[in-house]
Short mmCIF file of C-alpha atoms and ligand atoms in Angstrom, two decimals:
data_model
loop_
_atom_site.label_atom_id
_atom_site.label_comp_id
_atom_site.label_asym_id
_atom_site.label_seq_id
_atom_site.Cartn_x
_atom_site.Cartn_y
_atom_site.Cartn_z
CA MET A 26 21.30 -48.47 32.29
CA SER A 27 20.09 -47.05 28.98
CA ASP A 28 22.69 -45.40 26.78
CA PRO A 29 22.41 -41.58 27.21
CA THR A 30 23.02 -41.15 23.49
CA ASP A 31 19.62 -42.82 22.98
CA LEU A 32 18.33 -39.35 23.91
CA GLU A 33 20.11 -37.77 20.96
CA ILE A 34 18.14 -36.75 17.87
CA PRO A 35 20.40 -36.37 14.82
CA GLY A 36 20.57 -32.77 13.65
CA HIS A 37 18.60 -31.53 16.65
CA VAL A 38 19.77 -32.91 20.02
CA THR A 39 23.39 -33.75 20.80
CA LEU A 40 24.94 -34.65 24.14
CA ALA A 41 28.38 -33.13 24.59
CA GLN A 42 31.01 -32.36 27.19
CA GLY A 43 30.80 -28.71 28.16
CA GLU A 44 32.90 -26.36 30.24
CA GLY A 45 34.53 -27.96 33.23
CA GLY A 46 33.81 -31.36 31.70
CA LEU A 47 30.15 -31.00 32.67
CA PRO A 48 27.63 -32.73 30.37
CA LYS A 49 25.45 -30.50 28.25
CA VAL A 50 22.74 -30.81 25.63
CA VAL A 51 23.15 -28.88 22.37
CA VAL A 52 19.87 -28.15 20.56
CA GLU A 53 19.40 -27.02 16.97
CA THR A 54 16.06 -26.03 15.43
CA ALA A 55 15.10 -24.30 12.19
CA TRP A 56 14.82 -21.00 14.06
CA SER A 57 17.37 -21.15 16.87
CA ASN A 58 19.93 -23.00 18.89
CA ALA A 59 20.21 -23.60 22.61
CA GLU A 60 22.50 -25.18 25.18
CA ILE A 61 21.48 -26.71 28.49
CA TYR A 62 23.80 -28.13 31.15
CA LEU A 63 22.54 -31.04 33.22
CA HIS A 64 24.17 -29.19 36.15
CA GLY A 65 21.21 -27.23 37.44
CA ALA A 66 19.22 -28.06 34.26
CA HIS A 67 20.78 -24.73 33.41
CA VAL A 68 19.97 -23.13 30.06
CA THR A 69 23.22 -21.35 29.23
CA GLY A 70 22.40 -20.31 25.69
CA PHE A 71 19.51 -19.44 23.44
CA GLN A 72 20.00 -17.60 20.15
CA LYS A 73 17.71 -17.04 17.20
CA LYS A 74 19.38 -17.31 13.82
CA GLY A 75 20.45 -13.85 12.65
CA GLU A 76 20.08 -12.25 16.12
CA PRO A 77 22.49 -11.60 19.00
CA PRO A 78 22.20 -14.15 21.82
CA LEU A 79 19.12 -13.64 23.99
CA LEU A 80 20.83 -14.88 27.15
CA PHE A 81 23.89 -13.38 28.86
CA MET A 82 26.65 -15.66 30.11
CA SER A 83 29.53 -14.35 32.24
CA ALA A 84 32.96 -15.05 30.82
CA ALA A 85 34.05 -15.60 34.42
CA SER A 86 31.40 -18.18 35.26
CA GLU A 87 32.43 -21.31 37.09
CA PHE A 88 31.38 -24.72 35.76
CA ALA A 89 31.93 -27.04 38.69
CA PRO A 90 29.93 -29.37 40.93
CA GLY A 91 28.49 -27.46 43.84
CA LYS A 92 28.96 -24.09 42.15
CA PRO A 93 26.24 -22.06 40.38
CA ILE A 94 26.68 -21.13 36.74
CA ARG A 95 26.69 -17.31 36.30
CA GLY A 96 24.32 -16.30 33.54
CA GLY A 97 21.70 -18.03 31.41
CA ILE A 98 18.68 -19.23 33.40
CA PRO A 99 19.46 -20.43 36.95
CA VAL A 100 16.59 -22.61 38.22
CA ILE A 101 15.92 -21.38 41.75
CA PHE A 102 14.24 -23.92 44.10
CA PRO A 103 13.23 -24.49 46.93
CA TRP A 104 14.16 -21.03 48.27
CA PHE A 105 15.07 -17.65 46.78
CA GLY A 106 17.93 -15.54 48.12
CA ALA A 107 20.30 -16.13 51.02
CA ARG A 108 19.68 -18.74 53.76
CA GLU A 109 22.02 -19.10 56.75
CA GLY A 110 24.20 -22.19 56.39
CA SER A 111 22.72 -23.18 53.02
CA PRO A 112 23.50 -22.35 49.38
CA ALA A 113 22.01 -19.06 48.21
CA HIS A 114 19.00 -19.49 45.90
CA GLY A 115 18.50 -23.12 46.91
CA SER A 116 20.09 -26.40 45.90
CA ALA A 117 18.44 -27.08 42.54
CA ARG A 118 20.81 -24.89 40.52
CA ILE A 119 23.89 -26.71 41.89
CA THR A 120 22.50 -30.22 41.53
CA ALA A 121 22.99 -32.50 38.52
CA TRP A 122 19.53 -33.04 37.04
CA GLU A 123 18.65 -36.08 34.93
CA LEU A 124 17.71 -35.72 31.28
CA LYS A 125 14.68 -38.00 31.07
CA GLU A 126 13.26 -37.41 27.62
CA THR A 127 13.89 -35.55 24.35
CA ALA A 128 11.47 -35.07 21.48
CA LEU A 129 11.32 -33.39 18.08
CA LEU A 130 7.74 -32.12 17.84
CA PRO A 131 5.78 -32.11 14.56
CA ASN A 132 6.09 -28.29 14.41
CA GLY A 133 9.91 -28.56 14.50
CA ALA A 134 10.30 -27.54 18.15
CA VAL A 135 12.60 -29.56 20.40
CA GLU A 136 11.39 -30.53 23.87
CA LEU A 137 13.67 -31.65 26.72
CA ARG A 138 12.42 -32.99 30.05
CA PHE A 139 14.70 -32.89 33.10
CA SER A 140 14.06 -34.32 36.56
CA LEU A 141 15.61 -33.19 39.86
CA PRO A 142 16.91 -36.18 41.84
CA GLY A 143 16.74 -36.25 45.62
CA ALA A 144 14.14 -33.52 46.11
CA GLU A 145 12.76 -34.45 49.54
CA GLY A 146 8.99 -34.87 49.59
CA CYS A 147 8.40 -33.59 46.10
CA HIS A 148 8.90 -34.47 42.46
CA VAL A 149 10.41 -31.67 40.39
CA GLU A 150 10.64 -31.55 36.60
CA PHE A 151 11.82 -28.90 34.19
CA LEU A 152 10.53 -28.84 30.62
CA VAL A 153 12.46 -26.79 28.05
CA THR A 154 10.93 -26.21 24.61
CA VAL A 155 13.25 -24.70 22.01
CA ALA A 156 11.65 -23.15 18.92
CA GLU A 157 11.45 -19.59 17.61
CA SER A 158 10.86 -18.79 21.28
CA LEU A 159 12.12 -20.50 24.42
CA THR A 160 9.53 -21.93 26.77
CA LEU A 161 10.33 -23.12 30.29
CA GLU A 162 8.04 -25.00 32.65
CA LEU A 163 9.03 -25.73 36.25
CA ALA A 164 6.69 -28.37 37.68
CA VAL A 165 6.58 -29.33 41.36
CA GLU A 166 4.42 -32.10 42.84
CA ASN A 167 4.07 -32.59 46.59
CA THR A 168 4.66 -36.33 47.11
CA GLY A 169 4.75 -35.98 50.88
CA ASP A 170 2.04 -36.31 53.50
CA ARG A 171 2.01 -32.68 54.66
CA ASP A 172 1.79 -29.22 53.08
CA SER A 173 4.92 -28.16 51.24
CA ALA A 174 5.89 -24.47 51.00
CA PHE A 175 8.65 -23.39 48.64
CA GLU A 176 9.90 -20.56 46.44
CA THR A 177 10.67 -20.82 42.75
CA CYS A 178 12.34 -18.47 40.29
CA LEU A 179 13.74 -18.63 36.78
CA HIS A 180 16.55 -16.16 37.34
CA THR A 181 17.09 -15.20 33.69
CA TYR A 182 20.08 -13.12 32.58
CA PHE A 183 19.30 -11.31 29.31
CA GLN A 184 21.97 -10.16 26.85
CA ILE A 185 21.49 -6.46 25.99
CA SER A 186 23.33 -3.94 23.82
CA GLY A 187 24.01 -1.61 26.77
CA ILE A 188 22.38 -0.94 30.13
CA ASP A 189 21.99 2.76 29.25
CA ALA A 190 20.00 1.88 26.13
CA VAL A 191 17.32 -0.42 27.48
CA SER A 192 14.02 0.02 29.26
CA ILE A 193 11.72 -2.49 30.94
CA THR A 194 7.95 -2.20 30.59
CA GLY A 195 5.01 -3.97 32.24
CA LEU A 196 5.53 -3.19 35.92
CA ALA A 197 3.97 0.26 36.31
CA GLY A 198 1.84 0.48 39.47
CA THR A 199 3.33 -2.71 40.96
CA ARG A 200 4.52 -2.83 44.59
CA TYR A 201 8.12 -3.91 45.01
CA GLN A 202 10.76 -4.52 47.66
CA ASP A 203 13.78 -2.37 46.88
CA LYS A 204 16.65 -4.53 48.22
CA VAL A 205 19.19 -1.78 47.57
CA ALA A 206 17.33 0.99 49.44
CA GLY A 207 15.71 -1.41 51.95
CA THR A 208 12.29 0.10 51.27
CA THR A 209 8.96 -0.97 49.78
CA GLU A 210 7.82 1.16 46.83
CA THR A 211 5.29 1.32 44.02
CA GLU A 212 6.66 1.39 40.48
CA THR A 213 5.86 4.72 38.86
CA ALA A 214 7.74 4.24 35.56
CA ALA A 215 5.93 2.89 32.53
CA ALA A 216 9.41 2.19 31.14
CA ILE A 217 12.03 1.43 33.81
CA ARG A 218 15.54 2.61 33.03
CA ILE A 219 18.65 1.53 34.95
CA SER A 220 21.41 3.94 35.99
CA GLY A 221 22.77 2.23 39.10
CA GLU A 222 22.49 -1.01 41.11
CA VAL A 223 18.91 -2.28 40.92
CA ASP A 224 17.59 -5.22 42.94
CA ARG A 225 13.79 -5.18 43.06
CA VAL A 226 11.29 -7.91 43.88
CA TYR A 227 7.90 -7.00 42.39
CA PHE A 228 5.00 -8.74 44.09
CA ASP A 229 1.51 -9.89 43.02
CA THR A 230 2.20 -9.41 39.34
CA THR A 231 1.40 -11.83 36.56
CA ALA A 232 2.23 -9.22 33.93
CA THR A 233 4.15 -9.85 30.76
CA THR A 234 7.29 -7.70 30.76
CA GLU A 235 9.36 -6.49 27.84
CA ILE A 236 12.94 -5.31 27.49
CA GLU A 237 13.16 -2.69 24.75
CA ASP A 238 16.68 -2.59 23.33
CA PRO A 239 17.17 0.05 20.59
CA GLY A 240 20.87 -0.83 20.45
CA TYR A 241 20.05 -4.30 19.16
CA GLY A 242 16.86 -3.06 17.48
CA ARG A 243 14.87 -5.71 19.32
CA LYS A 244 12.31 -6.21 22.01
CA ILE A 245 12.48 -9.23 24.33
CA ARG A 246 9.12 -10.39 25.70
CA ILE A 247 8.86 -12.37 28.93
CA ALA A 248 5.37 -13.88 29.21
CA LYS A 249 4.54 -16.03 32.23
CA SER A 250 1.79 -18.05 33.89
CA SER A 251 1.44 -19.18 37.51
CA SER A 252 4.10 -16.70 38.51
CA ASN A 253 3.22 -13.85 40.85
CA SER A 254 6.65 -12.30 41.35
CA THR A 255 9.04 -10.56 38.97
CA VAL A 256 12.60 -9.63 39.95
CA VAL A 257 14.69 -6.97 38.19
CA TRP A 258 18.41 -6.97 38.91
CA ASN A 259 21.58 -5.32 37.70
CA PRO A 260 24.62 -5.42 40.01
CA TRP A 261 26.22 -2.25 38.59
CA ILE A 262 29.84 -1.43 39.46
CA ALA A 263 30.53 -2.12 43.15
CA LYS A 264 28.58 -5.41 43.38
CA SER A 265 30.09 -6.61 40.09
CA LYS A 266 33.54 -6.21 41.67
CA ARG A 267 32.43 -8.31 44.65
CA MET A 268 31.39 -11.25 42.46
CA PRO A 269 34.44 -13.38 41.50
CA ASP A 270 32.44 -15.22 38.81
CA PHE A 271 31.30 -12.04 37.09
CA GLY A 272 33.51 -9.63 35.16
CA ASP A 273 33.91 -6.09 36.52
CA ASP A 274 32.94 -4.74 33.08
CA GLU A 275 30.07 -7.13 32.30
CA TYR A 276 27.17 -5.33 34.00
CA PRO A 277 26.39 -3.05 30.99
CA GLN A 278 25.69 -6.12 28.82
CA MET A 279 23.09 -7.77 31.01
CA VAL A 280 19.90 -7.34 32.95
CA CYS A 281 18.02 -9.96 34.94
CA VAL A 282 14.24 -10.06 34.58
CA GLU A 283 13.23 -13.05 36.64
CA SER A 284 9.90 -14.85 36.90
CA GLY A 285 8.97 -16.71 40.06
CA ASN A 286 6.97 -17.04 43.23
CA VAL A 287 9.03 -15.63 46.07
CA ALA A 288 8.52 -14.36 49.66
CA GLN A 289 4.84 -13.50 50.16
CA ASN A 290 4.14 -15.09 46.76
CA GLN A 291 5.68 -18.43 47.76
CA THR A 292 3.78 -21.59 46.78
CA THR A 293 2.17 -23.92 49.33
CA LEU A 294 1.05 -27.30 47.99
CA PRO A 295 -1.13 -29.79 49.89
CA PRO A 296 -0.16 -33.48 49.72
CA GLY A 297 -0.58 -34.57 46.09
CA GLY A 298 -0.72 -30.95 44.95
CA HIS A 299 0.93 -29.89 41.71
CA ALA A 300 2.11 -26.50 40.44
CA VAL A 301 3.60 -25.55 37.08
CA MET A 302 5.22 -22.16 36.51
CA LYS A 303 5.64 -21.35 32.82
CA VAL A 304 7.73 -18.67 31.12
CA GLU A 305 7.97 -17.98 27.40
CA ILE A 306 10.86 -15.84 26.16
CA SER A 307 10.55 -14.39 22.66
CA SER A 308 12.06 -11.53 20.68
CA MET A 309 10.93 -9.33 17.84
CA ARG A 310 12.24 -6.41 15.81
CA LEU A 311 11.87 -3.09 17.63
CA LEU A 312 9.94 -0.78 15.34
CA SER A 313 11.70 2.58 15.65
O1 TA6 B 414 17.73 -11.96 41.88
C1 TA6 B 414 18.57 -10.93 42.36
C2 TA6 B 414 19.47 -11.52 43.44
O2 TA6 B 414 18.71 -12.04 44.51
C3 TA6 B 414 20.45 -10.44 43.90
O3 TA6 B 414 20.21 -10.06 45.22
C4 TA6 B 414 21.82 -11.09 43.70
O4 TA6 B 414 22.24 -11.73 44.87
C5 TA6 B 414 21.51 -12.07 42.56
O5 TA6 B 414 20.24 -12.61 42.91
C6 TA6 B 414 22.55 -13.12 42.29
O6 TA6 B 414 22.60 -14.04 43.36
P1 TA6 B 414 23.74 -15.19 43.28
O7 TA6 B 414 23.53 -16.04 44.49
O8 TA6 B 414 23.52 -15.94 41.99
O9 TA6 B 414 25.04 -14.45 43.25
#
C-alpha cells in the first residue's frame, strides 16, 4: 500500500483531516486555493487570491459517511434527482473516492485525479485542475457488455453577494422544466433574476452561462463541453427551512448553476464507450 502522502506536493498539495474527520486535499496555486474532500470527490472550496470565495458552502453541512456535503460541487452520478428507495442524486456524492494522482503542471496549475470505486459496469474518474480558473472533468467508461444509460451533473453552488443583486445570462430561448410550477416553459429573459424558489432544468443547451454579481463586482463564467443540460436552483425561504443541512438564512448568498446531462439529455454508452463532461469555472471583474 503506497503512502498517501506520496501524493503530496510541497507548497501545492497537502492531505489533511477535514470536517468530521474526513480526509481532504488542500491545494495552493499562484492564483488560487482549493479544497477537495475524498468523500464524493467533493470540491468544497475554490477562491482566487483577492476575491470572495467562488463556491458557497453551508455552515450547516454534514460531513459524514453516507451523507451528502451541502455546497461546493456535488458530483451527481449515475442518476439526477430523487429515486424511490435510493439516495437522491445518486451514490457517487456519498462514496469515498480514491485520489489516484496529483501533478504540478509546468504552467503552475495543480491537477488531481480521483477514481470512483465500485461503480458497477463502468469506470468513473474525476479530474480537477486548479489554476486561475477551476476545471472539472467527469469521465465515464462503459466496461460492461451492454449499453449503459446514466445521468451526470456537477451540481455547483456559487457564492454570491445577494440573490437580489445577481442575474444569470446565456439561457434565453431555451426550453426548461419548471419543477416548482410543474410546467415546461421557454426562457424569455436574457438575464434571469431570482425573486422566489427557482428549480429549472434547461434542456438541449451547451451554452456558456454567466452569473453577473454587481455586489461583488464580478462575473462568474461557467463554460462547458459535452453537457446538454443546465440546472438553475435557489431554494428560497420555505425549502431552506425544510433542509436541516442548510441554514434558514443562507439562500440569499447562493445560487446553483449546474452542468450535466439529465432526463432526456441522459448519456447512453455502448460497451467500451467513453464520455467526458467538462466544466470550466472562471471569474472576472464586472465592468460597471
Ligand atoms: O438541482 C436542483 C435539485 O434537484 C433541487 O430539486 C433540490 O432537491 C436540490 O437539487 C438539492 O438536492 P439535495 O438532494 O442535495 O438536497
